[in-house]
PDB file of C-alpha atoms in Angstrom:
ATOM      1  CA  UNK A   1     -34.960-111.519 231.141  1.00 31.00           C
ATOM      2  CA  UNK A   2     -34.929-113.026 227.648  1.00 34.00           C
ATOM      3  CA  UNK A   3     -36.614-110.748 225.101  1.00 30.00           C
ATOM      4  CA  UNK A   4     -38.207-112.449 222.104  1.00 32.00           C
ATOM      5  CA  UNK A   5     -39.709-110.187 219.460  1.00 29.00           C
ATOM      6  CA  UNK A   6     -42.081-112.822 218.205  1.00 28.00           C
ATOM      7  CA  UNK A   7     -43.231-115.993 219.950  1.00 29.00           C
ATOM      8  CA  UNK A   8     -43.608-118.994 217.665  1.00 31.00           C
ATOM      9  CA  UNK A   9     -46.601-121.269 217.631  1.00 31.00           C
ATOM     10  CA  UNK A  10     -45.737-125.001 217.603  1.00 33.00           C
ATOM     11  CA  UNK A  11     -46.377-125.353 213.858  1.00 39.00           C
ATOM     12  CA  UNK A  12     -44.841-122.000 212.877  1.00 39.00           C
ATOM     13  CA  UNK A  13     -41.473-122.251 211.124  1.00 40.00           C
ATOM     14  CA  UNK A  14     -40.759-118.524 210.899  1.00 39.00           C
ATOM     15  CA  UNK A  15     -37.578-117.829 212.910  1.00 42.00           C
ATOM     16  CA  UNK A  16     -37.892-115.859 216.122  1.00 43.00           C
ATOM     17  CA  UNK A  17     -35.498-112.993 216.810  1.00 42.00           C
ATOM     18  CA  UNK A  18     -33.784-113.359 220.162  1.00 55.00           C
ATOM     19  CA  UNK A  19     -32.544-109.874 221.043  1.00 48.00           C
ATOM     20  CA  UNK A  20     -30.469-111.251 223.898  1.00 57.00           C
ATOM     21  CA  UNK A  21     -28.320-113.302 221.552  1.00 54.00           C
ATOM     22  CA  UNK A  22     -28.230-110.555 218.926  1.00 55.00           C
ATOM     23  CA  UNK A  23     -27.086-107.925 221.422  1.00 53.00           C
ATOM     24  CA  UNK A  24     -24.820-110.140 223.520  1.00 69.00           C
ATOM     25  CA  UNK A  25     -27.111-110.027 226.557  1.00 77.00           C
ATOM     26  CA  UNK A  26     -27.502-113.126 228.747  1.00 82.00           C
ATOM     27  CA  UNK A  27     -30.278-115.549 227.868  1.00 82.00           C
ATOM     28  CA  UNK A  28     -31.109-116.028 231.554  1.00 82.00           C
ATOM     29  CA  UNK A  29     -30.621-114.048 234.783  1.00 83.00           C
ATOM     30  CA  UNK A  30     -29.203-117.178 236.461  1.00 87.00           C
ATOM     31  CA  UNK A  31     -25.499-116.851 237.266  1.00 93.00           C
ATOM     32  CA  UNK A  32     -22.743-119.079 238.570  1.00 97.00           C
ATOM     33  CA  UNK A  33     -19.903-118.103 240.857  1.00 97.00           C
ATOM     34  CA  UNK A  34     -17.333-119.945 238.733  1.00 98.00           C
ATOM     35  CA  UNK A  35     -17.581-122.113 235.607  1.00 98.00           C
ATOM     36  CA  UNK A  36     -14.864-124.285 234.094  1.00 98.00           C
ATOM     37  CA  UNK A  37     -14.489-124.470 230.308  1.00 98.00           C
ATOM     38  CA  UNK A  38     -12.078-127.135 229.077  1.00 98.00           C
ATOM     39  CA  UNK A  39     -10.817-127.125 225.517  1.00 98.00           C
ATOM     40  CA  UNK A  40     -10.932-123.335 225.625  1.00 98.00           C
ATOM     41  CA  UNK A  41      -8.329-122.938 222.868  1.00 97.00           C
ATOM     42  CA  UNK A  42     -10.264-125.059 220.377  1.00 96.00           C
ATOM     43  CA  UNK A  43     -12.679-123.823 217.728  1.00 96.00           C
ATOM     44  CA  UNK A  44     -15.835-124.102 219.832  1.00 97.00           C
ATOM     45  CA  UNK A  45     -13.989-123.163 223.004  1.00 97.00           C
ATOM     46  CA  UNK A  46     -12.959-119.864 221.448  1.00 97.00           C
ATOM     47  CA  UNK A  47     -16.546-119.246 220.402  1.00 97.00           C
ATOM     48  CA  UNK A  48     -18.093-120.131 223.777  1.00 98.00           C
ATOM     49  CA  UNK A  49     -15.492-118.325 225.886  1.00 97.00           C
ATOM     50  CA  UNK A  50     -16.992-114.798 225.673  1.00 96.00           C
ATOM     51  CA  UNK A  51     -20.526-116.177 225.639  1.00 97.00           C
ATOM     52  CA  UNK A  52     -20.127-118.176 228.873  1.00 97.00           C
ATOM     53  CA  UNK A  53     -18.577-115.244 230.702  1.00 96.00           C
ATOM     54  CA  UNK A  54     -22.020-113.583 230.686  1.00 95.00           C
ATOM     55  CA  UNK A  55     -23.325-116.295 233.028  1.00 97.00           C
ATOM     56  CA  UNK A  56     -20.653-116.389 235.726  1.00 97.00           C
ATOM     57  CA  UNK A  57     -18.601-114.162 237.976  1.00 97.00           C
ATOM     58  CA  UNK A  58     -15.419-116.085 237.141  1.00 98.00           C
ATOM     59  CA  UNK A  59     -14.671-118.252 234.107  1.00 98.00           C
ATOM     60  CA  UNK A  60     -11.822-120.709 234.480  1.00 98.00           C
ATOM     61  CA  UNK A  61     -10.372-121.643 231.093  1.00 98.00           C
ATOM     62  CA  UNK A  62      -8.199-124.653 230.435  1.00 98.00           C
ATOM     63  CA  UNK A  63      -6.440-126.236 227.480  1.00 97.00           C
ATOM     64  CA  UNK A  64      -3.196-128.035 226.743  1.00 96.00           C
ATOM     65  CA  UNK A  65      -2.441-125.266 224.213  1.00 95.00           C
ATOM     66  CA  UNK A  66      -1.993-121.555 224.949  1.00 95.00           C
ATOM     67  CA  UNK A  67      -4.967-119.240 224.591  1.00 94.00           C
ATOM     68  CA  UNK A  68      -5.233-116.632 221.871  1.00 88.00           C
ATOM     69  CA  UNK A  69      -5.585-113.095 223.164  1.00 88.00           C
ATOM     70  CA  UNK A  70      -5.370-111.629 226.619  1.00 93.00           C
ATOM     71  CA  UNK A  71      -7.547-112.576 229.550  1.00 96.00           C
ATOM     72  CA  UNK A  72     -10.360-110.183 230.392  1.00 95.00           C
ATOM     73  CA  UNK A  73     -11.515-109.371 233.935  1.00 96.00           C
ATOM     74  CA  UNK A  74     -13.184-112.399 235.479  1.00 97.00           C
ATOM     75  CA  UNK A  75     -11.226-114.929 233.387  1.00 98.00           C
ATOM     76  CA  UNK A  76      -8.486-117.237 234.617  1.00 97.00           C
ATOM     77  CA  UNK A  77      -6.429-119.683 232.554  1.00 98.00           C
ATOM     78  CA  UNK A  78      -4.768-122.922 233.626  1.00 97.00           C
ATOM     79  CA  UNK A  79      -2.727-124.755 231.011  1.00 96.00           C
ATOM     80  CA  UNK A  80      -3.148-128.481 231.646  1.00 96.00           C
ATOM     81  CA  UNK A  81      -3.511-131.781 229.830  1.00 95.00           C
ATOM     82  CA  UNK A  82      -6.423-134.071 230.607  1.00 97.00           C
ATOM     83  CA  UNK A  83      -4.042-136.989 231.064  1.00 96.00           C
ATOM     84  CA  UNK A  84      -2.697-135.409 234.267  1.00 97.00           C
ATOM     85  CA  UNK A  85      -5.117-136.479 237.014  1.00 97.00           C
ATOM     86  CA  UNK A  86      -3.751-134.089 239.636  1.00 98.00           C
ATOM     87  CA  UNK A  87      -3.925-131.132 237.263  1.00 97.00           C
ATOM     88  CA  UNK A  88      -7.495-131.966 236.289  1.00 98.00           C
ATOM     89  CA  UNK A  89      -8.534-132.195 239.931  1.00 97.00           C
ATOM     90  CA  UNK A  90      -7.056-128.753 240.542  1.00 97.00           C
ATOM     91  CA  UNK A  91      -9.109-127.444 237.629  1.00 97.00           C
ATOM     92  CA  UNK A  92     -12.339-128.674 239.214  1.00 98.00           C
ATOM     93  CA  UNK A  93     -11.779-127.175 242.635  1.00 98.00           C
ATOM     94  CA  UNK A  94     -14.241-124.434 243.478  1.00 97.00           C
ATOM     95  CA  UNK A  95     -16.307-124.554 240.285  1.00 98.00           C
ATOM     96  CA  UNK A  96     -20.100-124.798 240.183  1.00 97.00           C
ATOM     97  CA  UNK A  97     -20.302-126.618 236.835  1.00 98.00           C
ATOM     98  CA  UNK A  98     -18.093-127.781 233.985  1.00 98.00           C
ATOM     99  CA  UNK A  99     -18.474-127.355 230.240  1.00 98.00           C
ATOM    100  CA  UNK A 100     -16.194-130.079 228.914  1.00 98.00           C
ATOM    101  CA  UNK A 101     -15.027-129.475 225.350  1.00 98.00           C
ATOM    102  CA  UNK A 102     -11.497-130.768 225.903  1.00 97.00           C
ATOM    103  CA  UNK A 103      -9.942-133.787 224.231  1.00 96.00           C
ATOM    104  CA  UNK A 104      -9.539-135.004 220.661  1.00 96.00           C
ATOM    105  CA  UNK A 105     -12.276-133.731 218.336  1.00 94.00           C
ATOM    106  CA  UNK A 106     -11.609-135.690 215.125  1.00 94.00           C
ATOM    107  CA  UNK A 107     -10.761-139.225 214.077  1.00 95.00           C
ATOM    108  CA  UNK A 108      -7.154-139.790 215.170  1.00 94.00           C
ATOM    109  CA  UNK A 109      -4.849-142.697 216.060  1.00 94.00           C
ATOM    110  CA  UNK A 110      -5.963-144.716 219.076  1.00 95.00           C
ATOM    111  CA  UNK A 111      -3.183-143.557 221.410  1.00 95.00           C
ATOM    112  CA  UNK A 112      -4.258-139.910 221.083  1.00 95.00           C
ATOM    113  CA  UNK A 113      -7.930-140.728 221.565  1.00 96.00           C
ATOM    114  CA  UNK A 114      -7.157-142.959 224.542  1.00 97.00           C
ATOM    115  CA  UNK A 115      -5.291-140.202 226.375  1.00 96.00           C
ATOM    116  CA  UNK A 116      -7.615-137.303 225.659  1.00 96.00           C
ATOM    117  CA  UNK A 117     -11.073-138.865 225.403  1.00 98.00           C
ATOM    118  CA  UNK A 118     -10.935-142.013 227.527  1.00 98.00           C
ATOM    119  CA  UNK A 119      -8.395-141.411 230.291  1.00 98.00           C
ATOM    120  CA  UNK A 120      -8.953-137.651 230.244  1.00 98.00           C
ATOM    121  CA  UNK A 121     -12.734-137.912 230.542  1.00 98.00           C
ATOM    122  CA  UNK A 122     -12.367-140.344 233.432  1.00 98.00           C
ATOM    123  CA  UNK A 123     -10.022-137.898 235.169  1.00 98.00           C
ATOM    124  CA  UNK A 124     -12.569-135.127 234.701  1.00 98.00           C
ATOM    125  CA  UNK A 125     -15.432-137.096 236.242  1.00 98.00           C
ATOM    126  CA  UNK A 126     -13.293-138.263 239.121  1.00 98.00           C
ATOM    127  CA  UNK A 127     -12.238-134.668 239.737  1.00 98.00           C
ATOM    128  CA  UNK A 128     -15.885-133.584 239.692  1.00 98.00           C
ATOM    129  CA  UNK A 129     -16.742-136.285 242.227  1.00 98.00           C
ATOM    130  CA  UNK A 130     -13.889-135.400 244.548  1.00 98.00           C
ATOM    131  CA  UNK A 131     -14.559-131.655 244.323  1.00 98.00           C
ATOM    132  CA  UNK A 132     -18.334-131.845 244.657  1.00 98.00           C
ATOM    133  CA  UNK A 133     -19.203-130.494 241.194  1.00 98.00           C
ATOM    134  CA  UNK A 134     -22.861-131.230 240.551  1.00 97.00           C
ATOM    135  CA  UNK A 135     -23.254-130.785 236.795  1.00 98.00           C
ATOM    136  CA  UNK A 136     -21.228-131.316 233.632  1.00 98.00           C
ATOM    137  CA  UNK A 137     -22.060-130.367 230.075  1.00 98.00           C
ATOM    138  CA  UNK A 138     -20.231-132.987 228.016  1.00 98.00           C
ATOM    139  CA  UNK A 139     -19.368-132.330 224.384  1.00 98.00           C
ATOM    140  CA  UNK A 140     -20.275-135.660 222.854  1.00 98.00           C
ATOM    141  CA  UNK A 141     -20.674-136.105 219.112  1.00 98.00           C
ATOM    142  CA  UNK A 142     -23.097-137.172 216.412  1.00 98.00           C
ATOM    143  CA  UNK A 143     -20.411-139.693 215.469  1.00 98.00           C
ATOM    144  CA  UNK A 144     -21.629-141.841 218.373  1.00 98.00           C
ATOM    145  CA  UNK A 145     -24.364-142.893 215.921  1.00 98.00           C
ATOM    146  CA  UNK A 146     -22.571-142.264 212.623  1.00 98.00           C
ATOM    147  CA  UNK A 147     -23.311-145.667 211.122  1.00 98.00           C
ATOM    148  CA  UNK A 148     -27.032-145.085 210.950  1.00 98.00           C
ATOM    149  CA  UNK A 149     -28.180-144.327 207.429  1.00 98.00           C
ATOM    150  CA  UNK A 150     -29.136-140.861 206.256  1.00 97.00           C
ATOM    151  CA  UNK A 151     -32.632-142.123 205.429  1.00 97.00           C
ATOM    152  CA  UNK A 152     -33.252-142.973 209.110  1.00 97.00           C
ATOM    153  CA  UNK A 153     -34.467-140.710 211.917  1.00 98.00           C
ATOM    154  CA  UNK A 154     -33.111-141.711 215.313  1.00 98.00           C
ATOM    155  CA  UNK A 155     -33.253-140.433 218.868  1.00 98.00           C
ATOM    156  CA  UNK A 156     -30.913-140.287 221.869  1.00 97.00           C
ATOM    157  CA  UNK A 157     -32.145-143.631 223.226  1.00 97.00           C
ATOM    158  CA  UNK A 158     -31.414-145.658 220.085  1.00 98.00           C
ATOM    159  CA  UNK A 159     -28.399-148.002 220.320  1.00 98.00           C
ATOM    160  CA  UNK A 160     -25.056-146.387 219.577  1.00 98.00           C
ATOM    161  CA  UNK A 161     -23.379-147.148 216.249  1.00 98.00           C
ATOM    162  CA  UNK A 162     -20.084-145.243 216.298  1.00 98.00           C
ATOM    163  CA  UNK A 163     -18.397-144.585 212.968  1.00 96.00           C
ATOM    164  CA  UNK A 164     -14.813-144.734 214.256  1.00 96.00           C
ATOM    165  CA  UNK A 165     -12.562-144.599 217.281  1.00 96.00           C
ATOM    166  CA  UNK A 166     -13.505-140.983 217.944  1.00 97.00           C
ATOM    167  CA  UNK A 167     -17.228-141.814 218.021  1.00 98.00           C
ATOM    168  CA  UNK A 168     -16.451-144.843 220.173  1.00 98.00           C
ATOM    169  CA  UNK A 169     -14.624-142.637 222.686  1.00 98.00           C
ATOM    170  CA  UNK A 170     -17.620-140.305 222.908  1.00 98.00           C
ATOM    171  CA  UNK A 171     -19.907-143.285 223.510  1.00 98.00           C
ATOM    172  CA  UNK A 172     -17.582-144.189 226.386  1.00 98.00           C
ATOM    173  CA  UNK A 173     -17.933-140.652 227.728  1.00 98.00           C
ATOM    174  CA  UNK A 174     -21.717-140.894 227.651  1.00 98.00           C
ATOM    175  CA  UNK A 175     -21.620-144.231 229.490  1.00 98.00           C
ATOM    176  CA  UNK A 176     -19.236-142.751 232.040  1.00 98.00           C
ATOM    177  CA  UNK A 177     -21.667-139.871 232.538  1.00 98.00           C
ATOM    178  CA  UNK A 178     -24.480-142.363 233.150  1.00 98.00           C
ATOM    179  CA  UNK A 179     -22.379-144.245 235.693  1.00 98.00           C
ATOM    180  CA  UNK A 180     -21.502-141.081 237.601  1.00 98.00           C
ATOM    181  CA  UNK A 181     -25.159-140.061 237.652  1.00 98.00           C
ATOM    182  CA  UNK A 182     -26.359-143.476 238.851  1.00 98.00           C
ATOM    183  CA  UNK A 183     -23.625-143.923 241.438  1.00 98.00           C
ATOM    184  CA  UNK A 184     -22.556-140.413 242.447  1.00 98.00           C
ATOM    185  CA  UNK A 185     -25.531-138.219 241.410  1.00 98.00           C
ATOM    186  CA  UNK A 186     -23.428-135.991 239.180  1.00 98.00           C
ATOM    187  CA  UNK A 187     -25.743-134.652 236.493  1.00 98.00           C
ATOM    188  CA  UNK A 188     -24.657-134.481 232.859  1.00 98.00           C
ATOM    189  CA  UNK A 189     -26.102-133.235 229.624  1.00 98.00           C
ATOM    190  CA  UNK A 190     -24.298-135.059 226.810  1.00 98.00           C
ATOM    191  CA  UNK A 191     -24.600-132.936 223.673  1.00 98.00           C
ATOM    192  CA  UNK A 192     -24.069-134.924 220.487  1.00 98.00           C
ATOM    193  CA  UNK A 193     -22.782-131.933 218.561  1.00 98.00           C
ATOM    194  CA  UNK A 194     -23.609-131.951 214.870  1.00 98.00           C
ATOM    195  CA  UNK A 195     -21.630-129.451 212.766  1.00 98.00           C
ATOM    196  CA  UNK A 196     -21.084-126.128 214.535  1.00 98.00           C
ATOM    197  CA  UNK A 197     -19.659-123.603 212.095  1.00 97.00           C
ATOM    198  CA  UNK A 198     -20.580-120.093 210.937  1.00 97.00           C
ATOM    199  CA  UNK A 199     -22.536-121.736 208.104  1.00 97.00           C
ATOM    200  CA  UNK A 200     -22.944-125.220 206.580  1.00 97.00           C
ATOM    201  CA  UNK A 201     -19.982-126.292 204.448  1.00 96.00           C
ATOM    202  CA  UNK A 202     -21.591-129.111 202.457  1.00 95.00           C
ATOM    203  CA  UNK A 203     -24.869-130.913 201.779  1.00 95.00           C
ATOM    204  CA  UNK A 204     -24.526-133.132 204.838  1.00 96.00           C
ATOM    205  CA  UNK A 205     -24.338-130.090 207.093  1.00 97.00           C
ATOM    206  CA  UNK A 206     -27.759-128.939 205.898  1.00 98.00           C
ATOM    207  CA  UNK A 207     -29.011-131.663 208.257  1.00 98.00           C
ATOM    208  CA  UNK A 208     -26.366-131.431 210.998  1.00 98.00           C
ATOM    209  CA  UNK A 209     -25.657-127.690 211.272  1.00 98.00           C
ATOM    210  CA  UNK A 210     -25.643-126.029 214.702  1.00 98.00           C
ATOM    211  CA  UNK A 211     -25.267-122.245 214.632  1.00 98.00           C
ATOM    212  CA  UNK A 212     -23.063-120.611 217.238  1.00 98.00           C
ATOM    213  CA  UNK A 213     -26.065-118.786 218.689  1.00 98.00           C
ATOM    214  CA  UNK A 214     -27.978-122.070 219.014  1.00 98.00           C
ATOM    215  CA  UNK A 215     -24.880-123.656 220.552  1.00 98.00           C
ATOM    216  CA  UNK A 216     -24.998-120.978 223.233  1.00 98.00           C
ATOM    217  CA  UNK A 217     -28.733-121.523 223.756  1.00 97.00           C
ATOM    218  CA  UNK A 218     -28.191-125.262 224.128  1.00 98.00           C
ATOM    219  CA  UNK A 219     -25.248-125.012 226.548  1.00 98.00           C
ATOM    220  CA  UNK A 220     -27.097-122.469 228.689  1.00 97.00           C
ATOM    221  CA  UNK A 221     -30.182-124.713 228.759  1.00 97.00           C
ATOM    222  CA  UNK A 222     -27.973-127.636 229.795  1.00 98.00           C
ATOM    223  CA  UNK A 223     -26.438-125.599 232.611  1.00 98.00           C
ATOM    224  CA  UNK A 224     -29.676-124.128 233.958  1.00 97.00           C
ATOM    225  CA  UNK A 225     -32.448-126.719 233.479  1.00 97.00           C
ATOM    226  CA  UNK A 226     -33.692-127.614 236.989  1.00 96.00           C
ATOM    227  CA  UNK A 227     -33.266-131.386 236.719  1.00 96.00           C
ATOM    228  CA  UNK A 228     -31.357-133.259 234.002  1.00 98.00           C
ATOM    229  CA  UNK A 229     -30.053-136.525 235.497  1.00 98.00           C
ATOM    230  CA  UNK A 230     -28.138-137.795 232.502  1.00 98.00           C
ATOM    231  CA  UNK A 231     -29.732-136.342 229.387  1.00 98.00           C
ATOM    232  CA  UNK A 232     -28.503-136.976 225.852  1.00 98.00           C
ATOM    233  CA  UNK A 233     -29.450-134.485 223.149  1.00 98.00           C
ATOM    234  CA  UNK A 234     -28.363-133.928 219.563  1.00 98.00           C
ATOM    235  CA  UNK A 235     -26.826-130.506 219.044  1.00 98.00           C
ATOM    236  CA  UNK A 236     -28.511-129.099 215.948  1.00 98.00           C
ATOM    237  CA  UNK A 237     -30.336-126.014 214.784  1.00 98.00           C
ATOM    238  CA  UNK A 238     -33.931-126.023 213.515  1.00 98.00           C
ATOM    239  CA  UNK A 239     -32.947-127.454 210.143  1.00 98.00           C
ATOM    240  CA  UNK A 240     -35.623-128.427 207.630  1.00 97.00           C
ATOM    241  CA  UNK A 241     -33.973-131.793 207.016  1.00 96.00           C
ATOM    242  CA  UNK A 242     -32.773-133.728 210.041  1.00 96.00           C
ATOM    243  CA  UNK A 243     -31.933-137.292 211.035  1.00 98.00           C
ATOM    244  CA  UNK A 244     -32.361-136.750 214.773  1.00 98.00           C
ATOM    245  CA  UNK A 245     -35.393-136.535 217.052  1.00 98.00           C
ATOM    246  CA  UNK A 246     -34.781-134.738 220.369  1.00 97.00           C
ATOM    247  CA  UNK A 247     -38.242-135.323 221.825  1.00 97.00           C
ATOM    248  CA  UNK A 248     -36.856-137.137 224.879  1.00 96.00           C
ATOM    249  CA  UNK A 249     -34.753-134.087 225.800  1.00 97.00           C
ATOM    250  CA  UNK A 250     -37.477-131.448 225.638  1.00 97.00           C
ATOM    251  CA  UNK A 251     -37.310-131.014 229.428  1.00 97.00           C
ATOM    252  CA  UNK A 252     -34.101-129.021 228.878  1.00 97.00           C
ATOM    253  CA  UNK A 253     -36.121-126.201 227.348  1.00 97.00           C
ATOM    254  CA  UNK A 254     -33.762-125.840 224.381  1.00 97.00           C
ATOM    255  CA  UNK A 255     -35.420-124.321 221.345  1.00 96.00           C
ATOM    256  CA  UNK A 256     -33.272-123.717 218.286  1.00 97.00           C
ATOM    257  CA  UNK A 257     -33.926-120.459 216.476  1.00 97.00           C
ATOM    258  CA  UNK A 258     -31.643-120.758 213.452  1.00 98.00           C
ATOM    259  CA  UNK A 259     -31.890-122.974 210.374  1.00 98.00           C
ATOM    260  CA  UNK A 260     -29.564-124.140 207.604  1.00 98.00           C
ATOM    261  CA  UNK A 261     -32.296-123.662 205.028  1.00 97.00           C
ATOM    262  CA  UNK A 262     -31.233-120.140 204.078  1.00 97.00           C
ATOM    263  CA  UNK A 263     -27.905-121.573 202.873  1.00 97.00           C
ATOM    264  CA  UNK A 264     -29.398-124.432 200.830  1.00 96.00           C
ATOM    265  CA  UNK A 265     -29.747-122.856 197.378  1.00 96.00           C
ATOM    266  CA  UNK A 266     -26.231-121.404 197.258  1.00 95.00           C
ATOM    267  CA  UNK A 267     -24.663-124.553 198.677  1.00 95.00           C
ATOM    268  CA  UNK A 268     -26.429-126.909 196.277  1.00 94.00           C
ATOM    269  CA  UNK A 269     -25.567-124.655 193.330  1.00 94.00           C
ATOM    270  CA  UNK A 270     -21.837-124.828 194.006  1.00 92.00           C
ATOM    271  CA  UNK A 271     -21.566-128.496 195.033  1.00 89.00           C
ATOM    272  CA  UNK A 272     -21.743-131.482 192.662  1.00 86.00           C
ATOM    273  CA  UNK A 273     -24.596-133.943 192.882  1.00 88.00           C
ATOM    274  CA  UNK A 274     -23.853-136.521 195.611  1.00 89.00           C
ATOM    275  CA  UNK A 275     -22.616-139.996 194.693  1.00 92.00           C
ATOM    276  CA  UNK A 276     -25.289-142.185 196.251  1.00 91.00           C
ATOM    277  CA  UNK A 277     -22.883-145.124 196.343  1.00 93.00           C
ATOM    278  CA  UNK A 278     -20.400-143.247 198.530  1.00 95.00           C
ATOM    279  CA  UNK A 279     -20.488-144.428 202.176  1.00 95.00           C
ATOM    280  CA  UNK A 280     -20.084-140.774 203.211  1.00 95.00           C
ATOM    281  CA  UNK A 281     -23.414-140.073 201.504  1.00 96.00           C
ATOM    282  CA  UNK A 282     -25.152-143.222 202.739  1.00 97.00           C
ATOM    283  CA  UNK A 283     -24.316-142.909 206.434  1.00 98.00           C
ATOM    284  CA  UNK A 284     -24.955-140.091 208.887  1.00 98.00           C
ATOM    285  CA  UNK A 285     -21.313-139.917 209.927  1.00 97.00           C
ATOM    286  CA  UNK A 286     -20.272-138.644 206.495  1.00 96.00           C
ATOM    287  CA  UNK A 287     -16.551-138.812 205.760  1.00 95.00           C
ATOM    288  CA  UNK A 288     -15.838-140.157 209.253  1.00 95.00           C
ATOM    289  CA  UNK A 289     -17.107-143.595 208.188  1.00 95.00           C
ATOM    290  CA  UNK A 290     -14.101-143.967 205.859  1.00 91.00           C
ATOM    291  CA  UNK A 291     -11.420-142.049 207.799  1.00 89.00           C
ATOM    292  CA  UNK A 292      -8.495-144.133 209.054  1.00 80.00           C
ATOM    293  CA  UNK A 293      -7.053-146.496 210.116  1.00 80.00           C
ATOM    294  CA  UNK A 294      -3.828-144.572 210.615  1.00 74.00           C
ATOM    295  CA  UNK A 295      -1.429-147.508 211.058  1.00 56.00           C
TER     296      UNK A 295
END
């Protein structure tokens, strides 16, 4: 059972204290026989790895790179690239759900994005279809809509405006998820992850920050909500300033409990005033709007 010291009223901005997250206890009694976590060697994969183990009897980890540290009881690791269709299908066999963090996570040359985020995501969904996996949590990105301005508030149903090839590949992944829901009834929650770090690194992240504890809350909500179809949600904490409205995803039951506001004063004191003519300041995608091309 989730223990909350203080329940918030809808207009109350005082943070609640979730003892389950603070003490490492599960947020829900629901458990899975086996979960698959792709991209387990990446930054967020390493953070989610011990957190997800609380919700399953067996956690299958996969990455093209070796894992750091030894496996603990209940973990299994399969080293595989997403471009290998047969290997990806083997990953999906016998799992109840997939948390898909694998692939390229920054703006890179097209060939790398094509293999990891286009071909690899297709292989994952085909493997899920063939193996009877009913739900996927897909790590999409805020860069799907990076060319909206920072003075706009948008929601998951607004048209995509990717800020580069990486954002474009995540838009493809979301469309693939919609296709596999409409045609094959595989449910997906596409999380447009903002900036998930221990704390915000710059002024932009005051609006986009997603704490690791809120990341866990969001992934668990995506795995356990009764019905999701294909739901798109922005992955962010309860930040005072935000460009994203998640009203259409409230059925997931995700409620952020952290905020970037406690970092604001120190961050603004050490960073120069923003150049309001800089595209990275004008657009929500930040520096991604002017990264590349690499040729």
